[in-house]
PDB file of C-alpha atoms in Angstrom:
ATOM      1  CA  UNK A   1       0.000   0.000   0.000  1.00 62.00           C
ATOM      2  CA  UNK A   2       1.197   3.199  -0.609  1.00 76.00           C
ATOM      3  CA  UNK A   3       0.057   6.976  -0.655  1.00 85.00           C
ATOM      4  CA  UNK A   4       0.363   8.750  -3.985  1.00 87.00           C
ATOM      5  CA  UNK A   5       0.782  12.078  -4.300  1.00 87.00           C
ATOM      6  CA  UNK A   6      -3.084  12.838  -5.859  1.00 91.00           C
ATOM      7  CA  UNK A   7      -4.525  11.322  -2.803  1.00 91.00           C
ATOM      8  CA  UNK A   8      -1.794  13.097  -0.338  1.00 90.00           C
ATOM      9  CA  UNK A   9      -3.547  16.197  -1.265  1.00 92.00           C
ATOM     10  CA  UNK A  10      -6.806  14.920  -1.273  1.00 92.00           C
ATOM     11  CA  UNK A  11      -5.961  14.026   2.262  1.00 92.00           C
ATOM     12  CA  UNK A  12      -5.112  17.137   3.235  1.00 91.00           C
ATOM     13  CA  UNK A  13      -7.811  19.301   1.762  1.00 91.00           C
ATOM     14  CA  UNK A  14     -10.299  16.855   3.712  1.00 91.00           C
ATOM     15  CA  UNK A  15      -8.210  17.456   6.885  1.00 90.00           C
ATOM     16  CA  UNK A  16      -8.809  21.363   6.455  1.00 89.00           C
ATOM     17  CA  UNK A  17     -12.932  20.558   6.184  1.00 88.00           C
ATOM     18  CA  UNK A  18     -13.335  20.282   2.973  1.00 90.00           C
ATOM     19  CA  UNK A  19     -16.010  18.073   0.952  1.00 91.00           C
ATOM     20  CA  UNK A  20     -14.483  16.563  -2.472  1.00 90.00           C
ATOM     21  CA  UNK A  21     -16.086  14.624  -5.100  1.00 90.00           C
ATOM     22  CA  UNK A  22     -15.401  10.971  -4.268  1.00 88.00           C
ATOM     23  CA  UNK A  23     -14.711  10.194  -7.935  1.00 87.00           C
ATOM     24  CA  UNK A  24     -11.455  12.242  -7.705  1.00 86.00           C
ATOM     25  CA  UNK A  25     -10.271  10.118  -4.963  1.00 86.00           C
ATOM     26  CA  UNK A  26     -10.600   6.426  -6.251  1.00 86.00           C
ATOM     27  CA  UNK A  27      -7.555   4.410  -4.912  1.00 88.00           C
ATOM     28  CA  UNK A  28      -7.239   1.013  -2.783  1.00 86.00           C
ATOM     29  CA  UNK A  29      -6.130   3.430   0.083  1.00 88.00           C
ATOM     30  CA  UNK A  30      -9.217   5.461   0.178  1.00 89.00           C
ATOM     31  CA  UNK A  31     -11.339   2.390  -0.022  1.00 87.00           C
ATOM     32  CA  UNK A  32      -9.978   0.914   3.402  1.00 86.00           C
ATOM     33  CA  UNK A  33     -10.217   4.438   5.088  1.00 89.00           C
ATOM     34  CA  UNK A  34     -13.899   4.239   4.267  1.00 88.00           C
ATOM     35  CA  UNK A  35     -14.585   1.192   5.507  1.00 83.00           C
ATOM     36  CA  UNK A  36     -12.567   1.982   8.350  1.00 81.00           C
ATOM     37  CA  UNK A  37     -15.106   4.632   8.713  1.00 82.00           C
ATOM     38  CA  UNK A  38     -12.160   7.337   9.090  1.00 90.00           C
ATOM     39  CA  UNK A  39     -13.590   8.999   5.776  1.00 90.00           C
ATOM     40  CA  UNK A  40     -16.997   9.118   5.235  1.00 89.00           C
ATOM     41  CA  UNK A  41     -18.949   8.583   1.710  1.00 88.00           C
ATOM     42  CA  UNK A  42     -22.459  10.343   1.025  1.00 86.00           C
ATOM     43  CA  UNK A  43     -24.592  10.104  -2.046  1.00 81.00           C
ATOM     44  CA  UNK A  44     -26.088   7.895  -4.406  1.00 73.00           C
ATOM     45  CA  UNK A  45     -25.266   9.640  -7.987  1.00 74.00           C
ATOM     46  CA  UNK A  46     -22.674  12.351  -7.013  1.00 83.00           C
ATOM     47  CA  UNK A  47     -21.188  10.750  -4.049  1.00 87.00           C
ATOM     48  CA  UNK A  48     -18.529  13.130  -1.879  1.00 91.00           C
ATOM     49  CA  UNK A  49     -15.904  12.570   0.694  1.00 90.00           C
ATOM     50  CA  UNK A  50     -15.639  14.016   3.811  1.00 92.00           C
ATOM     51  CA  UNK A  51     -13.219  13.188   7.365  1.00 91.00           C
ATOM     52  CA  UNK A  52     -15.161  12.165   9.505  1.00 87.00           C
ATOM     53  CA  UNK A  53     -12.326  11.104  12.272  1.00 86.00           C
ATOM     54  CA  UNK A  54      -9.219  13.169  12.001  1.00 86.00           C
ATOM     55  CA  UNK A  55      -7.301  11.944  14.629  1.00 84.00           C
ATOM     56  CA  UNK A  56      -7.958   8.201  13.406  1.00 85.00           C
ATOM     57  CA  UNK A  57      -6.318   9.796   9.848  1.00 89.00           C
ATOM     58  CA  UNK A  58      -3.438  10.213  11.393  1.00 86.00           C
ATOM     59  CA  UNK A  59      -2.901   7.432  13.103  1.00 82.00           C
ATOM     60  CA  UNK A  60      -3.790   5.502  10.500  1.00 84.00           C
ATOM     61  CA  UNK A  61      -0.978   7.074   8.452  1.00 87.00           C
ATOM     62  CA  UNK A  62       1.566   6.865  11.562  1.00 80.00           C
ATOM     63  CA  UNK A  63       0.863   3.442  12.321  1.00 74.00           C
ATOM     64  CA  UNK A  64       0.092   2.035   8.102  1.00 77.00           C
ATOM     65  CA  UNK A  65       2.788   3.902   6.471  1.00 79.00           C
ATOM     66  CA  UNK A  66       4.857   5.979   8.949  1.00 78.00           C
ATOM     67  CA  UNK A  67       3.489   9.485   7.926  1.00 86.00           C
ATOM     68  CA  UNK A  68       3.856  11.334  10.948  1.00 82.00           C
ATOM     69  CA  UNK A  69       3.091  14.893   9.056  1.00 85.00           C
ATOM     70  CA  UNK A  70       1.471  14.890   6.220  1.00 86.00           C
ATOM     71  CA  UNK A  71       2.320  18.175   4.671  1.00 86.00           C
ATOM     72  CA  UNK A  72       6.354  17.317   4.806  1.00 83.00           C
ATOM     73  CA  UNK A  73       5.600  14.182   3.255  1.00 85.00           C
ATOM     74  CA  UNK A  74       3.948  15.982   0.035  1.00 85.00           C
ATOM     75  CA  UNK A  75       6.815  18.200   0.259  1.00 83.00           C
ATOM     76  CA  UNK A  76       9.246  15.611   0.012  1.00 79.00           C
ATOM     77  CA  UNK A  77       7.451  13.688  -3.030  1.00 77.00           C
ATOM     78  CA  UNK A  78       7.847  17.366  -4.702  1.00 72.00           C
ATOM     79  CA  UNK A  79      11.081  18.331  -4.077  1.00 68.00           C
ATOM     80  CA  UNK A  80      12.844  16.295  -6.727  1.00 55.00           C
ATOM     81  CA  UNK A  81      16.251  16.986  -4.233  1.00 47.00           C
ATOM     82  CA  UNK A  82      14.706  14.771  -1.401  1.00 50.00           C
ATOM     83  CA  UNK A  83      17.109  12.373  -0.082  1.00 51.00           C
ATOM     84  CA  UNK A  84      16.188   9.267   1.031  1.00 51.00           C
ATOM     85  CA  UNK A  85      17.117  10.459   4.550  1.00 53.00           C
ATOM     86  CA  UNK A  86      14.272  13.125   4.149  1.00 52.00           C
ATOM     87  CA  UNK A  87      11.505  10.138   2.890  1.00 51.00           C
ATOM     88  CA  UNK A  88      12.373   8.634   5.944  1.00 52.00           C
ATOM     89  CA  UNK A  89      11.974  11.437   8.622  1.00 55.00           C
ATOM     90  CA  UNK A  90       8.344  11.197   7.650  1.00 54.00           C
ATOM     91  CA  UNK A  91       7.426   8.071   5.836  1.00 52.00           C
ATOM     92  CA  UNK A  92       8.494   4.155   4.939  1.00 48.00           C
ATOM     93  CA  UNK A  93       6.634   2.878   2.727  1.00 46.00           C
ATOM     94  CA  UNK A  94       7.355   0.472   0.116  1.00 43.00           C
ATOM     95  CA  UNK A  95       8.660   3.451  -2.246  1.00 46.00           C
ATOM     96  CA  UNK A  96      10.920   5.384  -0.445  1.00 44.00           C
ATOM     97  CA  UNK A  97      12.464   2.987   1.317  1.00 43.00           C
ATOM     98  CA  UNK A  98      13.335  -0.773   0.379  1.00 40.00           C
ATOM     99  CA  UNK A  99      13.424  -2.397   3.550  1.00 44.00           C
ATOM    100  CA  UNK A 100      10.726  -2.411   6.673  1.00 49.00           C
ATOM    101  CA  UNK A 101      12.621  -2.077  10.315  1.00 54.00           C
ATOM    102  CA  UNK A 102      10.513  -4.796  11.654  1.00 71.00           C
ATOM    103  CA  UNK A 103       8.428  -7.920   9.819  1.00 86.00           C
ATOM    104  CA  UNK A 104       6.316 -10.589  11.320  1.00 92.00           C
ATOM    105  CA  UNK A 105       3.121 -10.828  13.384  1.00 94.00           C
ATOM    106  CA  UNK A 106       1.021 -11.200  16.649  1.00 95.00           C
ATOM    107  CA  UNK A 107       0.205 -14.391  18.144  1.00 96.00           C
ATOM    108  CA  UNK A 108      -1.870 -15.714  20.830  1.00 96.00           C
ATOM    109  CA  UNK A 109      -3.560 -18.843  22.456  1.00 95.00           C
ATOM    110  CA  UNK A 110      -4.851 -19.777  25.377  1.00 91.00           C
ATOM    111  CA  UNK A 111      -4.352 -23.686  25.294  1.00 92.00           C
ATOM    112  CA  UNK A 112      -0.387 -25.073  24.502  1.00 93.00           C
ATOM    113  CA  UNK A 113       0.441 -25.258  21.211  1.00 96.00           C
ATOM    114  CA  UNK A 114       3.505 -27.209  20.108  1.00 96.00           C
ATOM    115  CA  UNK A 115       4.976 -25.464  17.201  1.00 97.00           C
ATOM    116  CA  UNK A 116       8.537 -25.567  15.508  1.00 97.00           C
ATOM    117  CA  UNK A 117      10.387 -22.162  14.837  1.00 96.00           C
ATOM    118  CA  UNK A 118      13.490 -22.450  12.491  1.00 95.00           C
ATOM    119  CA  UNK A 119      13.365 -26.334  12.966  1.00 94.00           C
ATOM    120  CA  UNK A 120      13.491 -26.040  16.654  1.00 96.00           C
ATOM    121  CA  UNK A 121      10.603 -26.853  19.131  1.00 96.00           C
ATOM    122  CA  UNK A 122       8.742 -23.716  20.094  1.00 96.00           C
ATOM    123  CA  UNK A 123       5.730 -24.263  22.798  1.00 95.00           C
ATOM    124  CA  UNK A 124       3.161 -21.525  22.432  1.00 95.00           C
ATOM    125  CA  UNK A 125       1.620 -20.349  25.915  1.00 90.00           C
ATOM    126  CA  UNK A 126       1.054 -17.065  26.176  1.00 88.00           C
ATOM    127  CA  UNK A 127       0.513 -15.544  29.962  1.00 88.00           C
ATOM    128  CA  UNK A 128      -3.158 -13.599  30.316  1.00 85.00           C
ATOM    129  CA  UNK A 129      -1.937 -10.779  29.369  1.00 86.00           C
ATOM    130  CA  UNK A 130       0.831 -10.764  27.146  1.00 90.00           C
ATOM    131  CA  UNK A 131       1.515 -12.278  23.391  1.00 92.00           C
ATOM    132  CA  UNK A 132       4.186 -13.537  21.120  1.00 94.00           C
ATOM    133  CA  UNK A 133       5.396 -12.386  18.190  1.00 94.00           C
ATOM    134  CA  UNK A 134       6.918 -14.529  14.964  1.00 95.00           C
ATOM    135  CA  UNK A 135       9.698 -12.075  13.040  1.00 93.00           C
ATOM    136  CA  UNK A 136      11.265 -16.026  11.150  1.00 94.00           C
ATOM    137  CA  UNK A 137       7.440 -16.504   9.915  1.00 95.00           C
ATOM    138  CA  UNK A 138       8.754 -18.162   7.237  1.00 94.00           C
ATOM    139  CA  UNK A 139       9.933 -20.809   9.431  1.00 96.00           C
ATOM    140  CA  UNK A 140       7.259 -21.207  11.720  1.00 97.00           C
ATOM    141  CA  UNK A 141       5.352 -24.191  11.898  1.00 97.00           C
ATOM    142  CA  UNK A 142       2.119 -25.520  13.650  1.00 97.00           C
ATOM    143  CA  UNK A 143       0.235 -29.017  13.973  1.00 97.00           C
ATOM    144  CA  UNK A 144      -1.999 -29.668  10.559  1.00 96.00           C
ATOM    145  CA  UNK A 145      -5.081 -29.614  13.311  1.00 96.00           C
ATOM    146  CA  UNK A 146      -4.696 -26.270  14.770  1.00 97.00           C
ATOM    147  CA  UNK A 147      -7.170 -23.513  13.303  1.00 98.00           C
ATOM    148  CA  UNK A 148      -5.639 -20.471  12.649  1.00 98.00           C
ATOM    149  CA  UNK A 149      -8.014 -17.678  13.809  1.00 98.00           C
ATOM    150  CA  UNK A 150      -7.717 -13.979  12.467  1.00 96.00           C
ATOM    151  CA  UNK A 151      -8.534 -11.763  14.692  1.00 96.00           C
ATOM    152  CA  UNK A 152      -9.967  -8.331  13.397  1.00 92.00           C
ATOM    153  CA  UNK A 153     -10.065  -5.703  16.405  1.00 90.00           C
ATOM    154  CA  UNK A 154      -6.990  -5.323  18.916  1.00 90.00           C
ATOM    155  CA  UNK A 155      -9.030  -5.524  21.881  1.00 91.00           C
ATOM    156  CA  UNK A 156     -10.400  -8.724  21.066  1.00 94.00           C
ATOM    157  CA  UNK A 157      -7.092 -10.085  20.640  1.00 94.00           C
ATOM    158  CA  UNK A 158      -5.994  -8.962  24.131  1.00 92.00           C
ATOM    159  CA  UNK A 159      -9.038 -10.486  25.893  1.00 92.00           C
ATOM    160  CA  UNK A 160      -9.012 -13.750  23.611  1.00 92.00           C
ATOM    161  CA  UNK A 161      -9.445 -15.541  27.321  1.00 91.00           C
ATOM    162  CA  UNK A 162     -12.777 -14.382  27.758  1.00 91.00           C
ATOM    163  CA  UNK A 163     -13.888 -15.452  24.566  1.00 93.00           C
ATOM    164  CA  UNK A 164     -12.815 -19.533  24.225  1.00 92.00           C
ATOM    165  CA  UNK A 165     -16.052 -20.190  24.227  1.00 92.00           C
ATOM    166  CA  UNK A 166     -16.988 -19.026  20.935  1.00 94.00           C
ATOM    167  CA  UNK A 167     -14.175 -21.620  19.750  1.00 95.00           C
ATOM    168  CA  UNK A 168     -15.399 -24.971  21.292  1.00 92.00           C
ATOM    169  CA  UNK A 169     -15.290 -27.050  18.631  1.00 93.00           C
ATOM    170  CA  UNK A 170     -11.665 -26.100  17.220  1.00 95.00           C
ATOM    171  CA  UNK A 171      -7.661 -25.843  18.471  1.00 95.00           C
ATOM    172  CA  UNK A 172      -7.225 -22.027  17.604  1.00 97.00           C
ATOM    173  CA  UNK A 173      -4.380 -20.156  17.373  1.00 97.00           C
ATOM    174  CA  UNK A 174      -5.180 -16.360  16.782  1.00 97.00           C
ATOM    175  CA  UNK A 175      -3.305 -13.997  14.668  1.00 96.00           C
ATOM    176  CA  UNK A 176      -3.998 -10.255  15.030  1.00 93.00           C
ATOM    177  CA  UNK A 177      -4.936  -8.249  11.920  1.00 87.00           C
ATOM    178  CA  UNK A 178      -3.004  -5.218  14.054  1.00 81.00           C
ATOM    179  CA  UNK A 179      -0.396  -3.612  13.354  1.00 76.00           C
ATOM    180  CA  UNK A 180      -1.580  -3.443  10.212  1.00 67.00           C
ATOM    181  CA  UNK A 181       1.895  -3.081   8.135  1.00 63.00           C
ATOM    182  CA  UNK A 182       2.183  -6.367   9.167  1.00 72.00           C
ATOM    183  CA  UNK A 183      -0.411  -8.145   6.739  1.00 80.00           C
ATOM    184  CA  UNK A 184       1.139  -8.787   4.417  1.00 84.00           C
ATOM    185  CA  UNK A 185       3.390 -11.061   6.304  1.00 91.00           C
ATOM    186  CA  UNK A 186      -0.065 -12.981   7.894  1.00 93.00           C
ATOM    187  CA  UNK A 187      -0.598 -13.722   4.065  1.00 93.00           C
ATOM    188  CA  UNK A 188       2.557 -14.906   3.287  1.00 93.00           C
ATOM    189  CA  UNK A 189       2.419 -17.303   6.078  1.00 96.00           C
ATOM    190  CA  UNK A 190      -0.691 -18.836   5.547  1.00 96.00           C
ATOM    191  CA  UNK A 191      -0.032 -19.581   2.072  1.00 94.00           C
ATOM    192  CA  UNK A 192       2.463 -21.960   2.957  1.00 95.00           C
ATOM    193  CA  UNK A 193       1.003 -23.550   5.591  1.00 96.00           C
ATOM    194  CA  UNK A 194      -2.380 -26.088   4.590  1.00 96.00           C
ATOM    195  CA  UNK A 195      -4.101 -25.029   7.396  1.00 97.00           C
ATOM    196  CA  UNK A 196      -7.487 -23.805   8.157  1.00 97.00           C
ATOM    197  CA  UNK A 197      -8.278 -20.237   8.609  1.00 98.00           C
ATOM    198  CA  UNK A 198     -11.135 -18.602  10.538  1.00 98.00           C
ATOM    199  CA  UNK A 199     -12.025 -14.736  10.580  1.00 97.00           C
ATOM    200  CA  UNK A 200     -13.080 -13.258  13.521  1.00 97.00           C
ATOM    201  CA  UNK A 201     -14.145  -9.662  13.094  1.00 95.00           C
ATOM    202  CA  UNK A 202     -17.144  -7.079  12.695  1.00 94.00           C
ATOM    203  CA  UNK A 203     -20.224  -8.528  11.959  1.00 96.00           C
ATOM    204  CA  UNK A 204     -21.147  -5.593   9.574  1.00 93.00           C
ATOM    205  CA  UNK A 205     -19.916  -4.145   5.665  1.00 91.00           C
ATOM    206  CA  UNK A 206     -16.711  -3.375   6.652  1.00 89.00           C
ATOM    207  CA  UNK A 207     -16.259  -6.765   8.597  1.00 91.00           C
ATOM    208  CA  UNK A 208     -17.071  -8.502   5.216  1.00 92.00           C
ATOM    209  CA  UNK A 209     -15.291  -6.508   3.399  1.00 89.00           C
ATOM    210  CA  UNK A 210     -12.127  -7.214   5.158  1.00 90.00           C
ATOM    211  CA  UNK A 211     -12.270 -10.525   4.923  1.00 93.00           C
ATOM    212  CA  UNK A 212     -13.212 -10.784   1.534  1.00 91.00           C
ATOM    213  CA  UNK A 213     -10.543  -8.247   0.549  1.00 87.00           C
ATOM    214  CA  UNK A 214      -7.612  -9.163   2.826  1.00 89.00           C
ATOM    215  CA  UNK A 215      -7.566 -12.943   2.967  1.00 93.00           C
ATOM    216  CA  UNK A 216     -10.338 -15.070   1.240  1.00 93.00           C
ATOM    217  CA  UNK A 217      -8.964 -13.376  -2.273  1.00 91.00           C
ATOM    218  CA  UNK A 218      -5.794 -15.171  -1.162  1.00 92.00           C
ATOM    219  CA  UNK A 219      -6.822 -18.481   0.664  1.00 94.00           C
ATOM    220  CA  UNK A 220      -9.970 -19.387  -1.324  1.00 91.00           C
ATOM    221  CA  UNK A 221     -11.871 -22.215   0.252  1.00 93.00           C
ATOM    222  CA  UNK A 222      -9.087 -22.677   2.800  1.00 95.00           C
ATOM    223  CA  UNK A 223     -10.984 -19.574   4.543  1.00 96.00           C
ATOM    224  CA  UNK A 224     -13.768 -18.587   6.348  1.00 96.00           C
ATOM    225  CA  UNK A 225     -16.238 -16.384   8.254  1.00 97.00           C
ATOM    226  CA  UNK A 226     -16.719 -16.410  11.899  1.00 97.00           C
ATOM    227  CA  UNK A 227     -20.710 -16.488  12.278  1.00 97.00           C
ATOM    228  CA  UNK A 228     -22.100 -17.523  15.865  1.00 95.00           C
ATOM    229  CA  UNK A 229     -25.134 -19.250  15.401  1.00 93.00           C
ATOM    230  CA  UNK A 230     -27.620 -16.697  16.961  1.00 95.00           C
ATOM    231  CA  UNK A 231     -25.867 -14.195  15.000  1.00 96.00           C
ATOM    232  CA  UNK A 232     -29.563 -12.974  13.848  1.00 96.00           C
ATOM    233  CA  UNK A 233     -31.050 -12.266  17.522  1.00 96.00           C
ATOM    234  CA  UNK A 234     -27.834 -10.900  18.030  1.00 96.00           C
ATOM    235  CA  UNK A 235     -27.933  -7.955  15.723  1.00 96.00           C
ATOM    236  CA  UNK A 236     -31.472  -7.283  16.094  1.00 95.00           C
ATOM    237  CA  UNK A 237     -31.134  -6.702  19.511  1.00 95.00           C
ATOM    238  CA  UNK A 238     -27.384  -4.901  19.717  1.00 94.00           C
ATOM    239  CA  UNK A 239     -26.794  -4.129  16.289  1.00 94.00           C
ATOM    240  CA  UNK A 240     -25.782  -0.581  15.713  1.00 90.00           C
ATOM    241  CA  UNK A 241     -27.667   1.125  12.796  1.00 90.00           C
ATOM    242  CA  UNK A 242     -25.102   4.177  12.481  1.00 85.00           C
ATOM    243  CA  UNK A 243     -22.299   1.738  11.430  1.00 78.00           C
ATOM    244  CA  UNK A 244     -24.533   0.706   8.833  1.00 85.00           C
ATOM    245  CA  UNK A 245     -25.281   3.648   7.208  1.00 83.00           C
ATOM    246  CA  UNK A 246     -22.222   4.949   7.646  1.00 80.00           C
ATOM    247  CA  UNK A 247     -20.410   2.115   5.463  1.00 81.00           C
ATOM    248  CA  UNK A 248     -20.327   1.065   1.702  1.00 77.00           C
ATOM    249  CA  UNK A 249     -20.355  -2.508   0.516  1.00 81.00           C
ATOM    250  CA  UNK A 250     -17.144  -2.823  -1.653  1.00 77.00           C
ATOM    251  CA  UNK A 251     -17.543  -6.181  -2.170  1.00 81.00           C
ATOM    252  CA  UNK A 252     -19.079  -9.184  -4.011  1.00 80.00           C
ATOM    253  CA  UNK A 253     -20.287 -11.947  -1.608  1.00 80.00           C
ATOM    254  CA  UNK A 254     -21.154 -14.638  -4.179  1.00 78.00           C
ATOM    255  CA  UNK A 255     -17.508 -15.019  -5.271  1.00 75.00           C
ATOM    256  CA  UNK A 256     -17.032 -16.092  -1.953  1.00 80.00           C
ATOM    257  CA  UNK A 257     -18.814 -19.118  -2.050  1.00 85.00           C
ATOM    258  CA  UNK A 258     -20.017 -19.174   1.576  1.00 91.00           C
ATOM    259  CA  UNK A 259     -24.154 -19.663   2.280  1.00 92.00           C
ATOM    260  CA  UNK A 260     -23.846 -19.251   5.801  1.00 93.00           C
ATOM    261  CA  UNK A 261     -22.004 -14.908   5.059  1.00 94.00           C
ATOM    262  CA  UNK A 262     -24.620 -14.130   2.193  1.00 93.00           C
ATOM    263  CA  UNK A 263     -26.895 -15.171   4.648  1.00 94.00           C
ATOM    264  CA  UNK A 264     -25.464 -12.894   7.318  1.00 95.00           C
ATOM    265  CA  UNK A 265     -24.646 -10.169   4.729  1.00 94.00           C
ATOM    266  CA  UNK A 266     -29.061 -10.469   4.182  1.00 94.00           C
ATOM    267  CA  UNK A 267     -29.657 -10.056   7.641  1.00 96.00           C
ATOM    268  CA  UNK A 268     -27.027  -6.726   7.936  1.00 95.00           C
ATOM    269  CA  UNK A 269     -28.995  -5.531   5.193  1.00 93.00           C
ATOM    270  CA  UNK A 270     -32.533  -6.322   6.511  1.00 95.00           C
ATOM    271  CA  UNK A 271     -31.595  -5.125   9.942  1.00 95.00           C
ATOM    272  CA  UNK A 272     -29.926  -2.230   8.407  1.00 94.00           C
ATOM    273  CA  UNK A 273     -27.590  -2.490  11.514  1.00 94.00           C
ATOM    274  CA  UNK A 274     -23.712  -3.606  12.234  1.00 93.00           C
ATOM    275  CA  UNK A 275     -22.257  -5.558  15.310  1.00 95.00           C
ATOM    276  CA  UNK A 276     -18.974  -5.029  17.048  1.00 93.00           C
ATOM    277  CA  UNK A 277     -17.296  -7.951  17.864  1.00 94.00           C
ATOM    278  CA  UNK A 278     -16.363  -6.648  21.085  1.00 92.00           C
ATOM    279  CA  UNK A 279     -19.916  -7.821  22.226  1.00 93.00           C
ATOM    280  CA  UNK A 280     -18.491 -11.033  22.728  1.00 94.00           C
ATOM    281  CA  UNK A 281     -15.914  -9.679  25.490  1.00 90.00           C
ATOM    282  CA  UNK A 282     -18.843  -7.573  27.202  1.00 64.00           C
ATOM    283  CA  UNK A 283     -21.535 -10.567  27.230  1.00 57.00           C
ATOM    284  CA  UNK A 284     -19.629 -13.366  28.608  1.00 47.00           C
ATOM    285  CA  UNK A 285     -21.295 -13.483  31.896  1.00 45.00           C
ATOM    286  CA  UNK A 286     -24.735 -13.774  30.343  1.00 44.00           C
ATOM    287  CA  UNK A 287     -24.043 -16.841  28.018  1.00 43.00           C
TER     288      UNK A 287
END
């Protein structure tokens, strides 16, 4: 992923207030800060962009791409005299700089897992509380029978405890989708390894979309979508209907091949409402 110079600006102008025409902003990056509902999309025929979360923008850009300021980094990609020392006082991405400081990924369980890292036994066994994290992914190895689990929002991840029981019928071993900078390592993984994989994450749009975007498109039937089986009750009665409306479907649930998430994607739609995933931490005493 990277940040062009065309949607730098564009970035900027919406970070001063202003409301541009969302056809002069089409790029993969603008899709995931809508559905990350950090830029918001109105309109049926004419549809416009506006910031609707400023200080996730900038996060977003600190944490994605290391833009801390996002006017120096426009000035750099103009001055045709930038050094690469300049590219990196305020960004790393995959153009102005060749190599990433730190690779690799989360990891968490909350049963023993014995896994192999660079041909050596490695027992998994996280303490409540803290996680591990693979840099040699390419090297890392689990049992055939353990289901890798993706795990969409941060704070789910942390309180994976309080949520085994979601996971009953399976040996997981969850992967966080955060720090983002770091999917594209996830992906690299699981393409070597036969393994099943499991998404766990927003049961709305952007949820979907995610999932659809991020990994089935790479693991194909090896994948699929986390869906409780009361998921229907469940969104009637704590969906949130602003999530809904404030999110675009940028994706095509029949190429997915999954009944059970165009049934789900149906009820989001009939419901016209979105659930967190976090409900799962915040219910666990009433299941």
């Amino acid at each position: 992923m990277k940040l062009t110079p065309k949607i730098a600006r564009i970035l900027l102008r919406l970070t001063k207030g202003e409301t541009l025409p969302a056809s002069a902003a089409k790029s993969p990056l603008v899709s995931e800060l809508i559905a990350e509902n950090i830029l918001l999309q109105k309109g049926k025929h004419r549809k416009t962009l506006t910031l609707s979360n400023q200080k996730a923008l900038l996060v977003f850009l600190s944490n994605q791409l290391q833009i801390h300021n996002l006017e120096d980094y426009i000035t750099a990609l103009d001055n045709e005299e930038s050094s690469r020392a300049d590219f990196v006082k305020v960004a790393t991405d995959s153009k102005t700089s060749k190599e990433r400081a730190f690779k690799g990924f989360l990891i968490n369980a909350y049963d023993h897992i014995n896994a192999t890292l660079n041909a050596k036994e490695y027992p998994i066994s996280p303490h409540n509380g803290s996680f591990a994290f693979i840099y040699d992914y390419e090297n890392f190895r689990i049992p055939e029978d353990i289901t890798i689990v993706g795990v969409e929002n941060a704070r789910n991840f942390r309180h994976i405890q309080e949520q085994r029981y979601l996971f009953k019928e399976i040996n997981p071993l969850f992967i966080s989708r955060y720090p983002q900078s770091q999917h594209k390592d996830v992906i690299s993984w699981l393409k070597t390894i036969p393994n099943r994989y499991l998404h766990f994450g927003d049961f709305d749009l952007a949820g979907i979309g995610i999932y659809l975007n991020e990994y089935k498109v790479h693991l194909q039937e090896r994948s699929q979508f986390f869906i409780p089986s009361n998921i229907q009750e469940l969104i009637h009665q704590f969906g949130n209907r602003q999530r809904f409306n404030n999110q675009i479907r940028n994706f095509d649930v029949e190429i997915a091949n999954e009944p059970l998430l165009d049934h789900l994607l149906k009820i989001i739609e009939t419901e016209k409402k979105g659930l967190d995933q976090e409900y799962f931490i915040q219910t666990l005493k009433k299941l």
